[in-house]
PDB file of C-alpha atoms in Angstrom:
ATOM      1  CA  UNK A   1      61.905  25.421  -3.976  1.00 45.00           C
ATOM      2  CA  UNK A   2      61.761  24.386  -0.451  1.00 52.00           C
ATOM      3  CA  UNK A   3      61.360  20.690   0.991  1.00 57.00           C
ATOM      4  CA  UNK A   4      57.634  19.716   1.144  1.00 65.00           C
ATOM      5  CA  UNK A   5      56.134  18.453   4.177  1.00 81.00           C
ATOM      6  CA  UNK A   6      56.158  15.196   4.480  1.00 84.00           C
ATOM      7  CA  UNK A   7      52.621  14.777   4.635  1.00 85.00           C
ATOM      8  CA  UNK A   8      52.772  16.520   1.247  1.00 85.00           C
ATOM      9  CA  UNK A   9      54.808  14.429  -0.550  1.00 86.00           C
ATOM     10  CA  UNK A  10      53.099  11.590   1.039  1.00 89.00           C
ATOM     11  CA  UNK A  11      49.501  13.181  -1.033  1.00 89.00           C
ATOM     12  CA  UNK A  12      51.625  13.872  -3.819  1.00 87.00           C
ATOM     13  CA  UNK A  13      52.911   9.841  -4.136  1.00 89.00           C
ATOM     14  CA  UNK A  14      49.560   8.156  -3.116  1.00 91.00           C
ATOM     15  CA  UNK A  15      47.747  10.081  -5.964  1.00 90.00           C
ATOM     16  CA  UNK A  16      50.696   8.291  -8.625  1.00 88.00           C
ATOM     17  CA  UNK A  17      50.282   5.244  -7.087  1.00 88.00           C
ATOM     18  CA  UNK A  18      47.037   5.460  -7.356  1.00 87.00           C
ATOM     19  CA  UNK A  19      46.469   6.853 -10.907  1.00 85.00           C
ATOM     20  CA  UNK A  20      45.584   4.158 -14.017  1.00 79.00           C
ATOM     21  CA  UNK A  21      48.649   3.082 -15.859  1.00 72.00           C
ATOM     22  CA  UNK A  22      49.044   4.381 -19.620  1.00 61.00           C
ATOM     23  CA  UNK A  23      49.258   1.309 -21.408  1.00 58.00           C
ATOM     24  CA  UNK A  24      47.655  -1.992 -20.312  1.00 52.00           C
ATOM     25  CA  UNK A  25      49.510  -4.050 -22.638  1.00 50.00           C
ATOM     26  CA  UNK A  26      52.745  -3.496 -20.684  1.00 52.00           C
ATOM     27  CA  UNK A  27      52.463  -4.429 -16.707  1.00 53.00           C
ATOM     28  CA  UNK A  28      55.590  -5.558 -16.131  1.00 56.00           C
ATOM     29  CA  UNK A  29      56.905  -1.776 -16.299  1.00 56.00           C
ATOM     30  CA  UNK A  30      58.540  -0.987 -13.208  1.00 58.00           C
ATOM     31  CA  UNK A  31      57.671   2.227 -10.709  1.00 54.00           C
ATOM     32  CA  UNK A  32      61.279   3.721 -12.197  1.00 54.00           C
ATOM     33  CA  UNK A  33      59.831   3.299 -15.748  1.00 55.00           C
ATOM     34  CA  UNK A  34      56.670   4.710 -15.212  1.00 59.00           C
ATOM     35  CA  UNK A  35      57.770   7.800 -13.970  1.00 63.00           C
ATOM     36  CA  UNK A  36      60.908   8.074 -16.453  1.00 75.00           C
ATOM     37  CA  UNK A  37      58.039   8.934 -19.093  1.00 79.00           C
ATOM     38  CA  UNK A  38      55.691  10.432 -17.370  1.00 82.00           C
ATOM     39  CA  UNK A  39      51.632  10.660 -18.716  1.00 84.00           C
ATOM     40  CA  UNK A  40      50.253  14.647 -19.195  1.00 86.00           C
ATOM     41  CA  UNK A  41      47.899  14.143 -15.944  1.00 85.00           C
ATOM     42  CA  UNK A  42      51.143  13.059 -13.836  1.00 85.00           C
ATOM     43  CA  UNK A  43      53.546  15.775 -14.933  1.00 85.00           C
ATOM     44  CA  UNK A  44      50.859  18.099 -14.138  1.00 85.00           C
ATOM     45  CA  UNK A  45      49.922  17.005 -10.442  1.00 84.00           C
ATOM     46  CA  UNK A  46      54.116  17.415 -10.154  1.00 84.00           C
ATOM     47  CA  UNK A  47      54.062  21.010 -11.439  1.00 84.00           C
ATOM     48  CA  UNK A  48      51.345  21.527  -9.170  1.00 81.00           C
ATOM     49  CA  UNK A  49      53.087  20.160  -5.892  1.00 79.00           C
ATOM     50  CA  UNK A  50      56.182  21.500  -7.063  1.00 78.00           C
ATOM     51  CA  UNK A  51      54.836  25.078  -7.621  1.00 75.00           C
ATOM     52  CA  UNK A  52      54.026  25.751  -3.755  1.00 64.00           C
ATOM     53  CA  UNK A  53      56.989  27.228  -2.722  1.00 57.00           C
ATOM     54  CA  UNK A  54      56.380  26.456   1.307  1.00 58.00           C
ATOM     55  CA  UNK A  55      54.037  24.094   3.202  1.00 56.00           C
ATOM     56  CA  UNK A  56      52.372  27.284   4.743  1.00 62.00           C
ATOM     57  CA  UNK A  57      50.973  28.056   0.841  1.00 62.00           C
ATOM     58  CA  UNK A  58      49.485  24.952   0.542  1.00 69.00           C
ATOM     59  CA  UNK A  59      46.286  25.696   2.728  1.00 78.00           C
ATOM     60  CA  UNK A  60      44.201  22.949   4.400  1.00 82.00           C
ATOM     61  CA  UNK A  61      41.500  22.660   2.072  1.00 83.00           C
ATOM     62  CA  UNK A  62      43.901  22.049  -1.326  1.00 83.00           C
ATOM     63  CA  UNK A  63      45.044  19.181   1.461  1.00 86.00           C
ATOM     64  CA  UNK A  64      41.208  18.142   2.127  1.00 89.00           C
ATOM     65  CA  UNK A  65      41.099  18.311  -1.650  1.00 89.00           C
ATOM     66  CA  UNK A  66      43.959  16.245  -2.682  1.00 88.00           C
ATOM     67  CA  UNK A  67      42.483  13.422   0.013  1.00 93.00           C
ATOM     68  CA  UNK A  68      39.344  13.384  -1.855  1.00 95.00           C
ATOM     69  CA  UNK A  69      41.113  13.024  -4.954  1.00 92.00           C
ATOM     70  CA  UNK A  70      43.071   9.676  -3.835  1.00 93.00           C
ATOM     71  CA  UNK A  71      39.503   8.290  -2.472  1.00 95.00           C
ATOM     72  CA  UNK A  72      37.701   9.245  -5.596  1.00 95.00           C
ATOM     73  CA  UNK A  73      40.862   7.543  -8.039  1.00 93.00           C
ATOM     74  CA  UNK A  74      40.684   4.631  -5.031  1.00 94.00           C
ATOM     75  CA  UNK A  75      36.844   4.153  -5.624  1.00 95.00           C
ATOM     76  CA  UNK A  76      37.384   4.153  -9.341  1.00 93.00           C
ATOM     77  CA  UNK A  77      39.760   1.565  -8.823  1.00 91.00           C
ATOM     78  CA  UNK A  78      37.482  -0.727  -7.164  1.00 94.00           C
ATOM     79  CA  UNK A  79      34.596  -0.153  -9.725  1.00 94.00           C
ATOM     80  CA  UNK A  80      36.947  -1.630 -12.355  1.00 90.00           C
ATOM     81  CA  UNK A  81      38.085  -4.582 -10.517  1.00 91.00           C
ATOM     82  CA  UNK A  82      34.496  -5.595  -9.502  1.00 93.00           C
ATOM     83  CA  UNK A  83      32.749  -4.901 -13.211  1.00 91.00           C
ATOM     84  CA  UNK A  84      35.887  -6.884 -14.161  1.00 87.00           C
ATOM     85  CA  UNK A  85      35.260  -9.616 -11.723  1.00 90.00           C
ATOM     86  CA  UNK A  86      31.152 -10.071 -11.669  1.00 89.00           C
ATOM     87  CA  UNK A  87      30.927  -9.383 -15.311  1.00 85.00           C
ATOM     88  CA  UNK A  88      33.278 -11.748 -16.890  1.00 77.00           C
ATOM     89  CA  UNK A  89      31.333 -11.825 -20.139  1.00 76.00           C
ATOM     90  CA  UNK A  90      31.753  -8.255 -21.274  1.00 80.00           C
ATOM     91  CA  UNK A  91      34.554  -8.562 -23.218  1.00 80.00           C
ATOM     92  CA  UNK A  92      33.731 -11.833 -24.479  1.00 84.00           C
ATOM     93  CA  UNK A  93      32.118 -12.394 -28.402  1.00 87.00           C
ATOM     94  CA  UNK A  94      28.505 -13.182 -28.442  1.00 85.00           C
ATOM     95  CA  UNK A  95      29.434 -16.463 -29.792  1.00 84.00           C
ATOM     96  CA  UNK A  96      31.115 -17.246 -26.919  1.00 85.00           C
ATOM     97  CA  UNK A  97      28.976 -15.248 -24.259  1.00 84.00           C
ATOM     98  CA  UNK A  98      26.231 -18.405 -25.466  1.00 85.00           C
ATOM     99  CA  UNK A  99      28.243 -21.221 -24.916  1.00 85.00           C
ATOM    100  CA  UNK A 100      29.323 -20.216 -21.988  1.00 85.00           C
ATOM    101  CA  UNK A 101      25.782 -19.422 -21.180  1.00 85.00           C
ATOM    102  CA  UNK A 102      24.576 -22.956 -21.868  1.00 87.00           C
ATOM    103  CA  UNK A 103      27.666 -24.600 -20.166  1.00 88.00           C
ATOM    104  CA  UNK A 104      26.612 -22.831 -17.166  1.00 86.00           C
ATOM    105  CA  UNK A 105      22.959 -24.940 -17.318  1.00 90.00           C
ATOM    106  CA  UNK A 106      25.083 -27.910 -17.947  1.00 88.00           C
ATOM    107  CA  UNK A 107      24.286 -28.053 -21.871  1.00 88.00           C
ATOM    108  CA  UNK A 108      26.564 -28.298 -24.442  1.00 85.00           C
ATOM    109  CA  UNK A 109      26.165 -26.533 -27.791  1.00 80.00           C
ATOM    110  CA  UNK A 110      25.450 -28.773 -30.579  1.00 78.00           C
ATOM    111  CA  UNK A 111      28.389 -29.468 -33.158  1.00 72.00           C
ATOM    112  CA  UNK A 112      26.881 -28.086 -36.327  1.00 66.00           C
ATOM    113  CA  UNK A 113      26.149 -24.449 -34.249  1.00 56.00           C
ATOM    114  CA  UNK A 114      29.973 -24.948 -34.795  1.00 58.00           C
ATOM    115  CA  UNK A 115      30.117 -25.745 -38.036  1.00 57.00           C
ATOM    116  CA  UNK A 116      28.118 -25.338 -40.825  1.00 54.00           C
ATOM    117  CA  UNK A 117      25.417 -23.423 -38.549  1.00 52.00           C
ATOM    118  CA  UNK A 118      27.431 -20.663 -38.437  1.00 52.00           C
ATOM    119  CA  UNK A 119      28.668 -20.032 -41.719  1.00 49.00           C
TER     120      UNK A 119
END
């Protein structure tokens, strides 16, 4: 296999830096851990940028293509940090969605809601 371009294997690591991590329960894994075990979609976009045996094969438009990819997984990336950040309450219990909802109007729940209300 000869040396990609560097331009290539520039494409090649902005689309894994830019894909979603496997497990959100873990962040503290490190880049060299990530790619030790590597997900199905990332050992595929490697067998595809290691399977063009010179720079010449890889034509401008897979290039085009592969830039459009990164914006598209950038965009998506975005889109979950801002639903994330302006919808705070979308993960929350419906319990808790309300009193957060009245704390917000500067109202407190009363304390049997808590209670015996809800039981």
């Amino acid at each position: 296999m000869a040396t990609p371009t560097p331009q290539i294997r520039s494409l090649y690591r902005r689309i894994l830096r830019e894909l979603p991590s496997r497990s959100p329960q873990t962040p503290s894994k490190t880049a060299h851990q990530k790619l030790s075990a590597p997900s199905p979609i990332q050992q595929r976009i490697r067998q595809t940028f290691s399977t063009s045996k010179t720079s010449e094969a890889v034509s401008r438009s897979q290039i085009h293509q592969a830039e459009q990819f990164i914006q598209y997984l950038q965009a998506q990336r975005m889109y979950a940090t801002l639903i994330e950040r302006y919808n705070p309450g979308m993960g929350m219990a419906e319990d808790e969605r309300v009193r957060l909802t009245a704390r917000r109007v500067g109202m407190d729940m009363p304390e049997e809601w808590y209670g015996t209300g809800k039981k």
